[in-house]
One Martini backbone bead per residue (centre of mass of N, CA, C, O) as a GRO file, in nm:
protein
  482
    1UNK     BB    1   0.094   0.036   0.025
    2UNK     BB    2   0.052   0.369  -0.064
    3UNK     BB    3   0.165   0.670   0.099
    4UNK     BB    4   0.067   1.011   0.079
    5UNK     BB    5   0.216   1.320   0.181
    6UNK     BB    6   0.071   1.609   0.179
    7UNK     BB    7   0.112   1.928   0.158
    8UNK     BB    8   0.049   2.169   0.435
    9UNK     BB    9  -0.014   2.459   0.616
   10UNK     BB   10  -0.140   2.284   0.866
   11UNK     BB   11   0.119   2.172   0.925
   12UNK     BB   12   0.329   2.145   1.148
   13UNK     BB   13   0.648   2.294   1.125
   14UNK     BB   14   0.784   2.032   1.312
   15UNK     BB   15   0.719   1.799   1.148
   16UNK     BB   16   0.802   1.449   1.153
   17UNK     BB   17   0.853   1.169   0.891
   18UNK     BB   18   1.144   1.011   0.856
   19UNK     BB   19   1.250   1.309   0.804
   20UNK     BB   20   1.338   1.627   0.682
   21UNK     BB   21   1.270   1.943   0.771
   22UNK     BB   22   1.295   2.243   0.551
   23UNK     BB   23   1.040   2.412   0.562
   24UNK     BB   24   0.915   2.691   0.394
   25UNK     BB   25   0.778   2.799   0.123
   26UNK     BB   26   0.641   3.044  -0.079
   27UNK     BB   27   0.346   2.901   0.007
   28UNK     BB   28   0.362   2.805   0.305
   29UNK     BB   29   0.490   2.520   0.259
   30UNK     BB   30   0.598   2.231   0.345
   31UNK     BB   31   0.927   2.080   0.330
   32UNK     BB   32   1.059   1.770   0.214
   33UNK     BB   33   1.228   1.505   0.197
   34UNK     BB   34   1.273   1.241   0.024
   35UNK     BB   35   1.087   0.929   0.101
   36UNK     BB   36   1.150   0.569   0.130
   37UNK     BB   37   0.973   0.297   0.300
   38UNK     BB   38   0.978   0.001   0.498
   39UNK     BB   39   0.739  -0.162   0.735
   40UNK     BB   40   0.658  -0.404   0.971
   41UNK     BB   41   0.304  -0.391   1.014
   42UNK     BB   42  -0.021  -0.413   1.136
   43UNK     BB   43  -0.019  -0.104   1.228
   44UNK     BB   44  -0.100   0.249   1.147
   45UNK     BB   45  -0.105   0.570   1.296
   46UNK     BB   46  -0.265   0.863   1.163
   47UNK     BB   47  -0.250   1.218   1.216
   48UNK     BB   48  -0.499   1.465   1.128
   49UNK     BB   49  -0.741   1.697   1.037
   50UNK     BB   50  -0.916   1.457   0.903
   51UNK     BB   51  -0.807   1.242   1.104
   52UNK     BB   52  -0.813   0.896   1.186
   53UNK     BB   53  -0.605   0.634   1.065
   54UNK     BB   54  -0.614   0.277   1.001
   55UNK     BB   55  -0.339   0.092   0.888
   56UNK     BB   56  -0.348  -0.228   0.733
   57UNK     BB   57  -0.020  -0.379   0.703
   58UNK     BB   58   0.276  -0.536   0.640
   59UNK     BB   59   0.338  -0.300   0.429
   60UNK     BB   60   0.462   0.036   0.454
   61UNK     BB   61   0.467   0.306   0.218
   62UNK     BB   62   0.639   0.609   0.245
   63UNK     BB   63   0.585   0.922   0.068
   64UNK     BB   64   0.784   1.212   0.043
   65UNK     BB   65   0.745   1.521  -0.107
   66UNK     BB   66   0.894   1.808  -0.222
   67UNK     BB   67   0.702   1.796  -0.476
   68UNK     BB   68   0.478   1.817  -0.698
   69UNK     BB   69   0.517   1.526  -0.920
   70UNK     BB   70   0.707   1.348  -0.783
   71UNK     BB   71   0.841   1.057  -0.792
   72UNK     BB   72   0.858   0.789  -0.620
   73UNK     BB   73   1.071   0.623  -0.405
   74UNK     BB   74   1.235   0.314  -0.413
   75UNK     BB   75   1.338   0.058  -0.233
   76UNK     BB   76   1.640  -0.114  -0.216
   77UNK     BB   77   1.642  -0.488  -0.168
   78UNK     BB   78   1.893  -0.584  -0.263
   79UNK     BB   79   2.154  -0.815  -0.295
   80UNK     BB   80   2.440  -0.951  -0.288
   81UNK     BB   81   2.592  -1.161  -0.504
   82UNK     BB   82   2.752  -1.308  -0.287
   83UNK     BB   83   2.506  -1.405  -0.125
   84UNK     BB   84   2.342  -1.539  -0.364
   85UNK     BB   85   2.576  -1.769  -0.405
   86UNK     BB   86   2.488  -1.885  -0.133
   87UNK     BB   87   2.437  -2.171   0.050
   88UNK     BB   88   2.269  -2.323   0.269
   89UNK     BB   89   2.284  -2.528   0.537
   90UNK     BB   90   2.179  -2.856   0.566
   91UNK     BB   91   2.264  -2.922   0.850
   92UNK     BB   92   2.112  -2.693   0.987
   93UNK     BB   93   1.831  -2.747   0.870
   94UNK     BB   94   1.794  -3.036   0.987
   95UNK     BB   95   1.845  -2.968   1.280
   96UNK     BB   96   1.611  -2.766   1.306
   97UNK     BB   97   1.386  -2.962   1.226
   98UNK     BB   98   1.435  -3.169   1.450
   99UNK     BB   99   1.398  -2.975   1.687
  100UNK     BB  100   1.105  -2.899   1.622
  101UNK     BB  101   0.993  -3.186   1.657
  102UNK     BB  102   1.074  -3.223   1.949
  103UNK     BB  103   0.912  -2.972   2.054
  104UNK     BB  104   0.639  -3.121   1.934
  105UNK     BB  105   0.687  -3.443   2.041
  106UNK     BB  106   0.891  -3.578   1.854
  107UNK     BB  107   1.104  -3.873   1.866
  108UNK     BB  108   1.386  -3.763   1.763
  109UNK     BB  109   1.689  -3.867   1.624
  110UNK     BB  110   1.997  -3.686   1.643
  111UNK     BB  111   2.251  -3.728   1.355
  112UNK     BB  112   2.373  -3.441   1.226
  113UNK     BB  113   2.552  -3.315   1.421
  114UNK     BB  114   2.900  -3.200   1.498
  115UNK     BB  115   2.873  -3.293   1.833
  116UNK     BB  116   2.977  -3.361   2.118
  117UNK     BB  117   2.832  -3.543   2.408
  118UNK     BB  118   3.033  -3.418   2.588
  119UNK     BB  119   3.177  -3.274   2.838
  120UNK     BB  120   3.370  -3.053   2.948
  121UNK     BB  121   3.640  -3.075   3.098
  122UNK     BB  122   3.701  -2.978   3.413
  123UNK     BB  123   3.969  -2.811   3.388
  124UNK     BB  124   3.849  -2.622   3.174
  125UNK     BB  125   3.599  -2.516   3.320
  126UNK     BB  126   3.752  -2.402   3.567
  127UNK     BB  127   3.916  -2.192   3.410
  128UNK     BB  128   3.670  -2.028   3.321
  129UNK     BB  129   3.554  -1.966   3.600
  130UNK     BB  130   3.808  -1.825   3.713
  131UNK     BB  131   3.816  -1.597   3.509
  132UNK     BB  132   3.559  -1.466   3.612
  133UNK     BB  133   3.629  -1.437   3.916
  134UNK     BB  134   3.908  -1.268   3.831
  135UNK     BB  135   3.824  -1.062   3.589
  136UNK     BB  136   3.873  -1.207   3.295
  137UNK     BB  137   3.670  -0.982   3.085
  138UNK     BB  138   3.844  -0.860   2.867
  139UNK     BB  139   4.009  -0.762   2.628
  140UNK     BB  140   4.214  -0.886   2.382
  141UNK     BB  141   4.422  -0.942   2.170
  142UNK     BB  142   4.360  -0.997   1.849
  143UNK     BB  143   4.555  -1.268   1.832
  144UNK     BB  144   4.582  -1.316   2.129
  145UNK     BB  145   4.721  -1.441   2.380
  146UNK     BB  146   5.036  -1.509   2.468
  147UNK     BB  147   4.982  -1.762   2.633
  148UNK     BB  148   4.830  -1.920   2.408
  149UNK     BB  149   5.033  -1.897   2.171
  150UNK     BB  150   5.258  -2.046   2.319
  151UNK     BB  151   5.097  -2.309   2.361
  152UNK     BB  152   5.055  -2.366   2.060
  153UNK     BB  153   5.351  -2.383   1.978
  154UNK     BB  154   5.414  -2.621   2.161
  155UNK     BB  155   5.213  -2.819   2.041
  156UNK     BB  156   5.313  -2.815   1.742
  157UNK     BB  157   5.596  -2.918   1.809
  158UNK     BB  158   5.530  -3.184   1.978
  159UNK     BB  159   5.285  -3.310   1.786
  160UNK     BB  160   5.370  -3.196   1.466
  161UNK     BB  161   5.661  -3.077   1.387
  162UNK     BB  162   5.602  -2.752   1.410
  163UNK     BB  163   5.733  -2.420   1.377
  164UNK     BB  164   5.644  -2.139   1.588
  165UNK     BB  165   5.551  -1.816   1.648
  166UNK     BB  166   5.327  -1.606   1.790
  167UNK     BB  167   5.319  -1.424   1.511
  168UNK     BB  168   5.209  -1.717   1.363
  169UNK     BB  169   4.941  -1.673   1.540
  170UNK     BB  170   4.570  -1.702   1.523
  171UNK     BB  171   4.304  -1.621   1.722
  172UNK     BB  172   3.965  -1.741   1.710
  173UNK     BB  173   3.608  -1.795   1.658
  174UNK     BB  174   3.706  -2.050   1.534
  175UNK     BB  175   3.785  -2.242   1.262
  176UNK     BB  176   3.593  -2.113   1.061
  177UNK     BB  177   3.712  -1.829   1.074
  178UNK     BB  178   3.997  -1.905   0.991
  179UNK     BB  179   3.926  -2.006   0.707
  180UNK     BB  180   3.784  -1.757   0.597
  181UNK     BB  181   4.024  -1.558   0.634
  182UNK     BB  182   4.218  -1.709   0.451
  183UNK     BB  183   4.058  -1.676   0.189
  184UNK     BB  184   4.046  -1.364   0.194
  185UNK     BB  185   4.364  -1.319   0.202
  186UNK     BB  186   4.455  -1.508  -0.076
  187UNK     BB  187   4.212  -1.436  -0.257
  188UNK     BB  188   4.116  -1.367  -0.582
  189UNK     BB  189   3.940  -1.288  -0.829
  190UNK     BB  190   3.921  -1.610  -0.996
  191UNK     BB  191   4.020  -1.796  -0.816
  192UNK     BB  192   4.114  -2.127  -0.715
  193UNK     BB  193   3.952  -2.385  -0.516
  194UNK     BB  194   4.059  -2.689  -0.398
  195UNK     BB  195   3.808  -2.961  -0.354
  196UNK     BB  196   3.754  -3.241  -0.208
  197UNK     BB  197   3.531  -3.513  -0.256
  198UNK     BB  198   3.411  -3.502   0.016
  199UNK     BB  199   3.284  -3.210   0.198
  200UNK     BB  200   3.259  -2.951   0.374
  201UNK     BB  201   2.996  -2.738   0.334
  202UNK     BB  202   3.172  -2.453   0.360
  203UNK     BB  203   3.397  -2.434   0.151
  204UNK     BB  204   3.257  -2.331  -0.114
  205UNK     BB  205   3.120  -2.081   0.018
  206UNK     BB  206   3.378  -1.940   0.107
  207UNK     BB  207   3.493  -1.905  -0.173
  208UNK     BB  208   3.264  -1.727  -0.281
  209UNK     BB  209   3.298  -1.499  -0.065
  210UNK     BB  210   3.604  -1.460  -0.199
  211UNK     BB  211   3.567  -1.465  -0.520
  212UNK     BB  212   3.592  -1.764  -0.574
  213UNK     BB  213   3.650  -2.089  -0.729
  214UNK     BB  214   3.519  -2.391  -0.694
  215UNK     BB  215   3.705  -2.704  -0.720
  216UNK     BB  216   3.587  -3.025  -0.773
  217UNK     BB  217   3.723  -3.335  -0.647
  218UNK     BB  218   3.676  -3.652  -0.687
  219UNK     BB  219   3.606  -3.942  -0.498
  220UNK     BB  220   3.632  -4.279  -0.367
  221UNK     BB  221   3.532  -4.538  -0.178
  222UNK     BB  222   3.757  -4.745  -0.272
  223UNK     BB  223   3.971  -4.493  -0.171
  224UNK     BB  224   3.861  -4.359   0.095
  225UNK     BB  225   3.822  -4.060  -0.003
  226UNK     BB  226   4.095  -3.999  -0.158
  227UNK     BB  227   4.320  -3.813  -0.310
  228UNK     BB  228   4.439  -3.797  -0.634
  229UNK     BB  229   4.731  -3.675  -0.752
  230UNK     BB  230   4.671  -3.696  -1.059
  231UNK     BB  231   4.413  -3.532  -1.055
  232UNK     BB  232   4.528  -3.279  -0.939
  233UNK     BB  233   4.737  -3.221  -1.165
  234UNK     BB  234   4.512  -3.202  -1.399
  235UNK     BB  235   4.358  -2.934  -1.249
  236UNK     BB  236   4.581  -2.743  -1.257
  237UNK     BB  237   4.636  -2.387  -1.263
  238UNK     BB  238   4.704  -2.047  -1.265
  239UNK     BB  239   4.439  -2.015  -1.066
  240UNK     BB  240   4.554  -2.180  -0.849
  241UNK     BB  241   4.560  -2.116  -0.484
  242UNK     BB  242   4.386  -2.348  -0.316
  243UNK     BB  243   4.420  -2.626  -0.095
  244UNK     BB  244   4.191  -2.848   0.065
  245UNK     BB  245   4.250  -3.023   0.372
  246UNK     BB  246   4.091  -3.305   0.557
  247UNK     BB  247   4.247  -3.439   0.861
  248UNK     BB  248   4.024  -3.574   0.950
  249UNK     BB  249   3.716  -3.630   0.796
  250UNK     BB  250   3.459  -3.415   0.681
  251UNK     BB  251   3.239  -3.694   0.644
  252UNK     BB  252   3.428  -3.980   0.638
  253UNK     BB  253   3.697  -4.033   0.833
  254UNK     BB  254   3.938  -3.991   0.677
  255UNK     BB  255   4.298  -4.065   0.647
  256UNK     BB  256   4.599  -3.932   0.569
  257UNK     BB  257   4.869  -4.064   0.469
  258UNK     BB  258   5.192  -3.980   0.442
  259UNK     BB  259   5.248  -4.085   0.157
  260UNK     BB  260   5.019  -3.923   0.015
  261UNK     BB  261   5.110  -3.642   0.104
  262UNK     BB  262   5.381  -3.653  -0.045
  263UNK     BB  263   5.256  -3.667  -0.329
  264UNK     BB  264   5.104  -3.400  -0.309
  265UNK     BB  265   5.354  -3.223  -0.253
  266UNK     BB  266   5.488  -3.269  -0.532
  267UNK     BB  267   5.266  -3.120  -0.683
  268UNK     BB  268   5.263  -2.848  -0.536
  269UNK     BB  269   5.571  -2.767  -0.594
  270UNK     BB  270   5.501  -2.691  -0.911
  271UNK     BB  271   5.318  -2.444  -0.775
  272UNK     BB  272   5.374  -2.124  -0.670
  273UNK     BB  273   5.058  -2.033  -0.602
  274UNK     BB  274   5.016  -2.280  -0.422
  275UNK     BB  275   4.821  -2.343  -0.149
  276UNK     BB  276   4.765  -2.486   0.189
  277UNK     BB  277   4.478  -2.601   0.367
  278UNK     BB  278   4.465  -2.738   0.700
  279UNK     BB  279   4.217  -2.933   0.851
  280UNK     BB  280   4.267  -3.033   1.215
  281UNK     BB  281   4.013  -3.066   1.416
  282UNK     BB  282   4.032  -3.412   1.428
  283UNK     BB  283   4.319  -3.511   1.514
  284UNK     BB  284   4.249  -3.671   1.803
  285UNK     BB  285   4.025  -3.829   1.631
  286UNK     BB  286   4.182  -4.139   1.627
  287UNK     BB  287   4.245  -4.473   1.484
  288UNK     BB  288   4.411  -4.729   1.534
  289UNK     BB  289   4.676  -4.717   1.310
  290UNK     BB  290   4.622  -4.439   1.267
  291UNK     BB  291   4.780  -4.128   1.163
  292UNK     BB  292   4.897  -3.800   1.205
  293UNK     BB  293   4.971  -3.550   0.944
  294UNK     BB  294   5.128  -3.259   0.890
  295UNK     BB  295   5.179  -3.081   0.608
  296UNK     BB  296   5.396  -2.871   0.723
  297UNK     BB  297   5.614  -3.113   0.788
  298UNK     BB  298   5.688  -3.120   0.507
  299UNK     BB  299   5.899  -3.080   0.267
  300UNK     BB  300   5.845  -2.742   0.164
  301UNK     BB  301   5.546  -2.670   0.318
  302UNK     BB  302   5.551  -2.442   0.531
  303UNK     BB  303   5.541  -2.180   0.337
  304UNK     BB  304   5.235  -2.297   0.210
  305UNK     BB  305   5.096  -2.341   0.499
  306UNK     BB  306   4.768  -2.358   0.654
  307UNK     BB  307   4.692  -2.414   0.991
  308UNK     BB  308   4.395  -2.564   1.127
  309UNK     BB  309   4.245  -2.528   1.454
  310UNK     BB  310   4.103  -2.652   1.776
  311UNK     BB  311   3.850  -2.723   2.057
  312UNK     BB  312   3.568  -2.852   1.993
  313UNK     BB  313   3.609  -3.165   1.953
  314UNK     BB  314   3.828  -3.295   2.148
  315UNK     BB  315   3.718  -3.092   2.404
  316UNK     BB  316   3.419  -3.023   2.406
  317UNK     BB  317   3.405  -2.681   2.285
  318UNK     BB  318   3.183  -2.553   2.099
  319UNK     BB  319   3.070  -2.303   2.284
  320UNK     BB  320   3.357  -2.146   2.309
  321UNK     BB  321   3.474  -2.047   2.046
  322UNK     BB  322   3.778  -2.188   1.933
  323UNK     BB  323   4.058  -2.099   1.725
  324UNK     BB  324   4.331  -2.155   1.474
  325UNK     BB  325   4.619  -2.006   1.305
  326UNK     BB  326   4.905  -2.133   1.115
  327UNK     BB  327   5.189  -1.946   0.973
  328UNK     BB  328   5.309  -1.736   0.787
  329UNK     BB  329   5.325  -1.410   0.871
  330UNK     BB  330   5.206  -1.278   0.617
  331UNK     BB  331   4.930  -1.432   0.635
  332UNK     BB  332   4.851  -1.391   0.932
  333UNK     BB  333   4.844  -1.080   0.922
  334UNK     BB  334   4.613  -1.064   0.718
  335UNK     BB  335   4.406  -1.207   0.897
  336UNK     BB  336   4.431  -1.003   1.131
  337UNK     BB  337   4.322  -0.760   0.978
  338UNK     BB  338   4.042  -0.872   0.937
  339UNK     BB  339   3.974  -0.927   1.236
  340UNK     BB  340   4.001  -0.626   1.336
  341UNK     BB  341   3.726  -0.563   1.142
  342UNK     BB  342   3.533  -0.793   1.262
  343UNK     BB  343   3.588  -0.917   1.589
  344UNK     BB  344   3.840  -0.951   1.702
  345UNK     BB  345   3.896  -1.088   1.975
  346UNK     BB  346   3.858  -1.340   2.167
  347UNK     BB  347   3.763  -1.490   2.433
  348UNK     BB  348   3.901  -1.471   2.741
  349UNK     BB  349   3.780  -1.724   2.873
  350UNK     BB  350   3.842  -1.931   2.648
  351UNK     BB  351   4.151  -1.892   2.657
  352UNK     BB  352   4.194  -2.001   2.941
  353UNK     BB  353   4.074  -2.279   2.876
  354UNK     BB  354   4.278  -2.353   2.649
  355UNK     BB  355   4.528  -2.365   2.822
  356UNK     BB  356   4.423  -2.603   2.988
  357UNK     BB  357   4.393  -2.802   2.753
  358UNK     BB  358   4.705  -2.795   2.671
  359UNK     BB  359   4.772  -2.902   2.983
  360UNK     BB  360   4.661  -3.223   2.970
  361UNK     BB  361   4.843  -3.326   2.744
  362UNK     BB  362   4.903  -3.542   2.517
  363UNK     BB  363   4.634  -3.526   2.317
  364UNK     BB  364   4.465  -3.451   2.601
  365UNK     BB  365   4.488  -3.705   2.737
  366UNK     BB  366   4.266  -3.895   2.914
  367UNK     BB  367   4.001  -3.751   2.840
  368UNK     BB  368   4.031  -3.788   2.531
  369UNK     BB  369   4.079  -4.093   2.525
  370UNK     BB  370   3.796  -4.171   2.628
  371UNK     BB  371   3.638  -4.049   2.394
  372UNK     BB  372   3.772  -4.207   2.162
  373UNK     BB  373   3.688  -4.487   2.261
  374UNK     BB  374   3.386  -4.437   2.234
  375UNK     BB  375   3.385  -4.376   1.931
  376UNK     BB  376   3.495  -4.651   1.844
  377UNK     BB  377   3.262  -4.825   1.948
  378UNK     BB  378   3.050  -4.691   1.771
  379UNK     BB  379   3.171  -4.748   1.502
  380UNK     BB  380   3.173  -5.059   1.520
  381UNK     BB  381   2.869  -5.088   1.546
  382UNK     BB  382   2.785  -4.950   1.277
  383UNK     BB  383   2.945  -5.120   1.079
  384UNK     BB  384   2.809  -5.385   1.151
  385UNK     BB  385   2.509  -5.306   1.112
  386UNK     BB  386   2.529  -5.195   0.807
  387UNK     BB  387   2.659  -5.459   0.693
  388UNK     BB  388   2.360  -5.609   0.706
  389UNK     BB  389   2.274  -5.435   0.469
  390UNK     BB  390   2.150  -5.426   0.173
  391UNK     BB  391   2.363  -5.239  -0.049
  392UNK     BB  392   2.559  -5.129   0.160
  393UNK     BB  393   2.823  -4.889   0.154
  394UNK     BB  394   3.168  -4.862   0.294
  395UNK     BB  395   3.405  -4.665   0.479
  396UNK     BB  396   3.614  -4.702   0.727
  397UNK     BB  397   3.670  -4.502   0.974
  398UNK     BB  398   3.978  -4.333   1.120
  399UNK     BB  399   3.801  -4.079   1.208
  400UNK     BB  400   3.619  -3.908   1.387
  401UNK     BB  401   3.223  -3.906   1.387
  402UNK     BB  402   3.170  -4.052   1.093
  403UNK     BB  403   2.931  -4.195   0.855
  404UNK     BB  404   2.963  -4.283   0.502
  405UNK     BB  405   2.682  -4.392   0.322
  406UNK     BB  406   2.583  -4.611   0.061
  407UNK     BB  407   2.226  -4.586  -0.064
  408UNK     BB  408   2.175  -4.616  -0.386
  409UNK     BB  409   2.027  -4.893  -0.399
  410UNK     BB  410   1.737  -4.731  -0.314
  411UNK     BB  411   1.704  -4.587  -0.559
  412UNK     BB  412   1.374  -4.568  -0.710
  413UNK     BB  413   1.183  -4.603  -0.481
  414UNK     BB  414   0.854  -4.680  -0.395
  415UNK     BB  415   0.650  -4.526  -0.139
  416UNK     BB  416   0.410  -4.552   0.080
  417UNK     BB  417   0.317  -4.224   0.168
  418UNK     BB  418   0.575  -4.068   0.007
  419UNK     BB  419   0.734  -4.195  -0.245
  420UNK     BB  420   1.022  -4.124  -0.412
  421UNK     BB  421   1.351  -4.239  -0.413
  422UNK     BB  422   1.602  -4.029  -0.565
  423UNK     BB  423   1.791  -3.941  -0.315
  424UNK     BB  424   1.948  -3.830  -0.036
  425UNK     BB  425   1.726  -3.630   0.048
  426UNK     BB  426   1.477  -3.820   0.031
  427UNK     BB  427   1.589  -4.030   0.225
  428UNK     BB  428   1.609  -3.843   0.474
  429UNK     BB  429   1.309  -3.773   0.476
  430UNK     BB  430   1.214  -4.061   0.517
  431UNK     BB  431   1.370  -4.119   0.787
  432UNK     BB  432   1.226  -3.888   0.936
  433UNK     BB  433   0.931  -3.980   0.885
  434UNK     BB  434   0.955  -4.305   0.947
  435UNK     BB  435   1.214  -4.313   1.169
  436UNK     BB  436   1.301  -4.061   1.333
  437UNK     BB  437   1.579  -3.973   1.175
  438UNK     BB  438   1.856  -3.750   1.167
  439UNK     BB  439   2.015  -3.674   0.860
  440UNK     BB  440   2.264  -3.625   0.602
  441UNK     BB  441   2.299  -3.547   0.290
  442UNK     BB  442   2.547  -3.597   0.051
  443UNK     BB  443   2.495  -3.341  -0.125
  444UNK     BB  444   2.621  -3.141   0.087
  445UNK     BB  445   2.923  -3.298   0.021
  446UNK     BB  446   2.931  -3.401  -0.298
  447UNK     BB  447   2.756  -3.694  -0.245
  448UNK     BB  448   2.457  -3.845  -0.345
  449UNK     BB  449   2.503  -4.159  -0.253
  450UNK     BB  450   2.505  -4.043   0.040
  451UNK     BB  451   2.514  -4.053   0.405
  452UNK     BB  452   2.525  -3.887   0.724
  453UNK     BB  453   2.660  -4.006   1.037
  454UNK     BB  454   2.648  -3.915   1.370
  455UNK     BB  455   2.837  -4.059   1.661
  456UNK     BB  456   2.760  -3.817   1.877
  457UNK     BB  457   2.643  -4.062   2.066
  458UNK     BB  458   2.510  -4.283   2.236
  459UNK     BB  459   2.482  -4.619   2.220
  460UNK     BB  460   2.182  -4.629   2.282
  461UNK     BB  461   2.096  -4.429   2.063
  462UNK     BB  462   2.218  -4.588   1.822
  463UNK     BB  463   2.053  -4.845   1.855
  464UNK     BB  464   1.779  -4.708   1.805
  465UNK     BB  465   1.847  -4.591   1.525
  466UNK     BB  466   1.910  -4.856   1.377
  467UNK     BB  467   1.635  -4.983   1.414
  468UNK     BB  468   1.479  -4.767   1.254
  469UNK     BB  469   1.636  -4.776   0.989
  470UNK     BB  470   1.597  -5.074   0.923
  471UNK     BB  471   1.288  -5.070   0.918
  472UNK     BB  472   1.269  -4.861   0.686
  473UNK     BB  473   1.454  -5.007   0.472
  474UNK     BB  474   1.325  -5.293   0.455
  475UNK     BB  475   1.054  -5.173   0.324
  476UNK     BB  476   1.226  -5.152   0.092
  477UNK     BB  477   1.258  -5.167  -0.272
  478UNK     BB  478   1.446  -5.196  -0.515
  479UNK     BB  479   1.479  -5.113  -0.820
  480UNK     BB  480   1.382  -5.260  -1.126
  481UNK     BB  481   1.513  -5.316  -1.407
  482UNK     BB  482   1.386  -5.291  -1.754
   0.00000   0.00000   0.00000
C-alpha cells in the first residue's frame, strides 16, 4: 500500500515523519526531503486534521515528496551477488527441523550435527570459571593472548613437528572463522580453490564469499575417499590458489596417510601460486593404527601451508567458540588485519580455558583418550550393523565421528505414503518421516550417493537409531531395472 503525505500549510511546522523538515516554501507550504521506506507493521496510526486513520498492512510504504509531481522513490532491497551465490547449510537446516519436531513432541533421534555429546573436561571448565571469578573478562589482543599463542606453539612443535613463533599464530572465534579469513586473505577474484569431495559443507561457500571459484575434485569410496594426486595434477591451472585438505575428514572419517600426503606435496611443489590449507580440527579423534600427519611438517611445505585447528571437537568445547590459524607471518598478519575489522579478539574466558586444555597432556591426555575410545566403540557398532543391510556400501572411518554410507542401492524405490526415493535428500526425508531419525544427505557434501551419520551420541541412542533405520530401510525394495 502506498501512502502519500501531501504538503499542507496546516501541518505543524516542526512535524517530522521519518525525514528531515526543510522549512516553508514560498507558498507557506512545508517542504520535506524525499523519503521512501518499508516497515513491517500490523497497523499504523496517522493523525491529521482530516481525522485518524488506521492502516492495516504487512508493509507500509510512505513517500514524502519535496514537490508536487515528483515520482515516489522505491527502496532498493536487492542483496549482494556474493550473498546470493551462497547456499544455506543443509546440516543446519536438518538439525533445526529435527529440533522443531522434538519441541513439538516427536521423538526424533538427532544424528545430524557434528558436536561431541561429552561435557567439557572439568579442568577446562574450571579454568573458564576461575577466569570469570578473577575478573579476566576484558578484551584481549586481536591475535589472542600471548599465553595462549605460546601454548599453541608448544603444542604444534611437540605434537605436530612444526615450529612457529607467537606472531605466526592467530586465535579466532572458532576454526570456521580461521578458514574463512584465510580464504579472504589469499584469494583474489577469479582464483580457484581446489576442494576434494566429499567436503565439509562450508568450504565451497567460503570460497564463493571470497570471490573465488570452488573446483571440486571427486574421490571414490573404493579409495577411502582420498584425493588422487594424479587427478589433482591434471586439474591445476595458473588460477589455482588454494588446496583444502581435511584430515581426519568431515564427512567421511578418512585419514590421509603420510605417504599419500608426500605424493600430494610433490604435485603442490610444482605450482608456485598454490597454497595449502589444512583443516586439522579432528586431529586427536583418530583410531589406531591410523596416525595424523600435519602437511606443514613435510619437506618444503611449511612456507605454503596454513594450518587450522581448534578446541571444539577433541575437547568438547563447541560452545566456547575458539580456533586458531598457524602459518607464515605474512599470511597470518593478513588474516589478523581482517579479524581486527571483523570480530577483534576471541573471548578472554575461552582463551583461559584453552590454555588449560593444552595443559592436559599430549593429545589431550586421559580425558580425550576416554572420549576417543567411546567414539571407536560406536564406530565399530555402526559398521557392523550397517554391514548387515543389503546394498549398503561404506568405507570404515579412521577418525572423526562420522559414517558416510552409500545408500544409492535404494534410489528409485516407490514408497507408500511417501513417494519415490530419488536421491540422498529424499532418502533422508524418508528416514526422518518414517524412522524419526535425522541424518544429513550426501549431496550437501558433494556426493549424492551417500548419507552422513554422526555418531556423537551415546551407544544406547545409536542402537535405537539403527533399529529405526533398519526397519524403515527393510520396508523398501530397490527399483528393478526394466
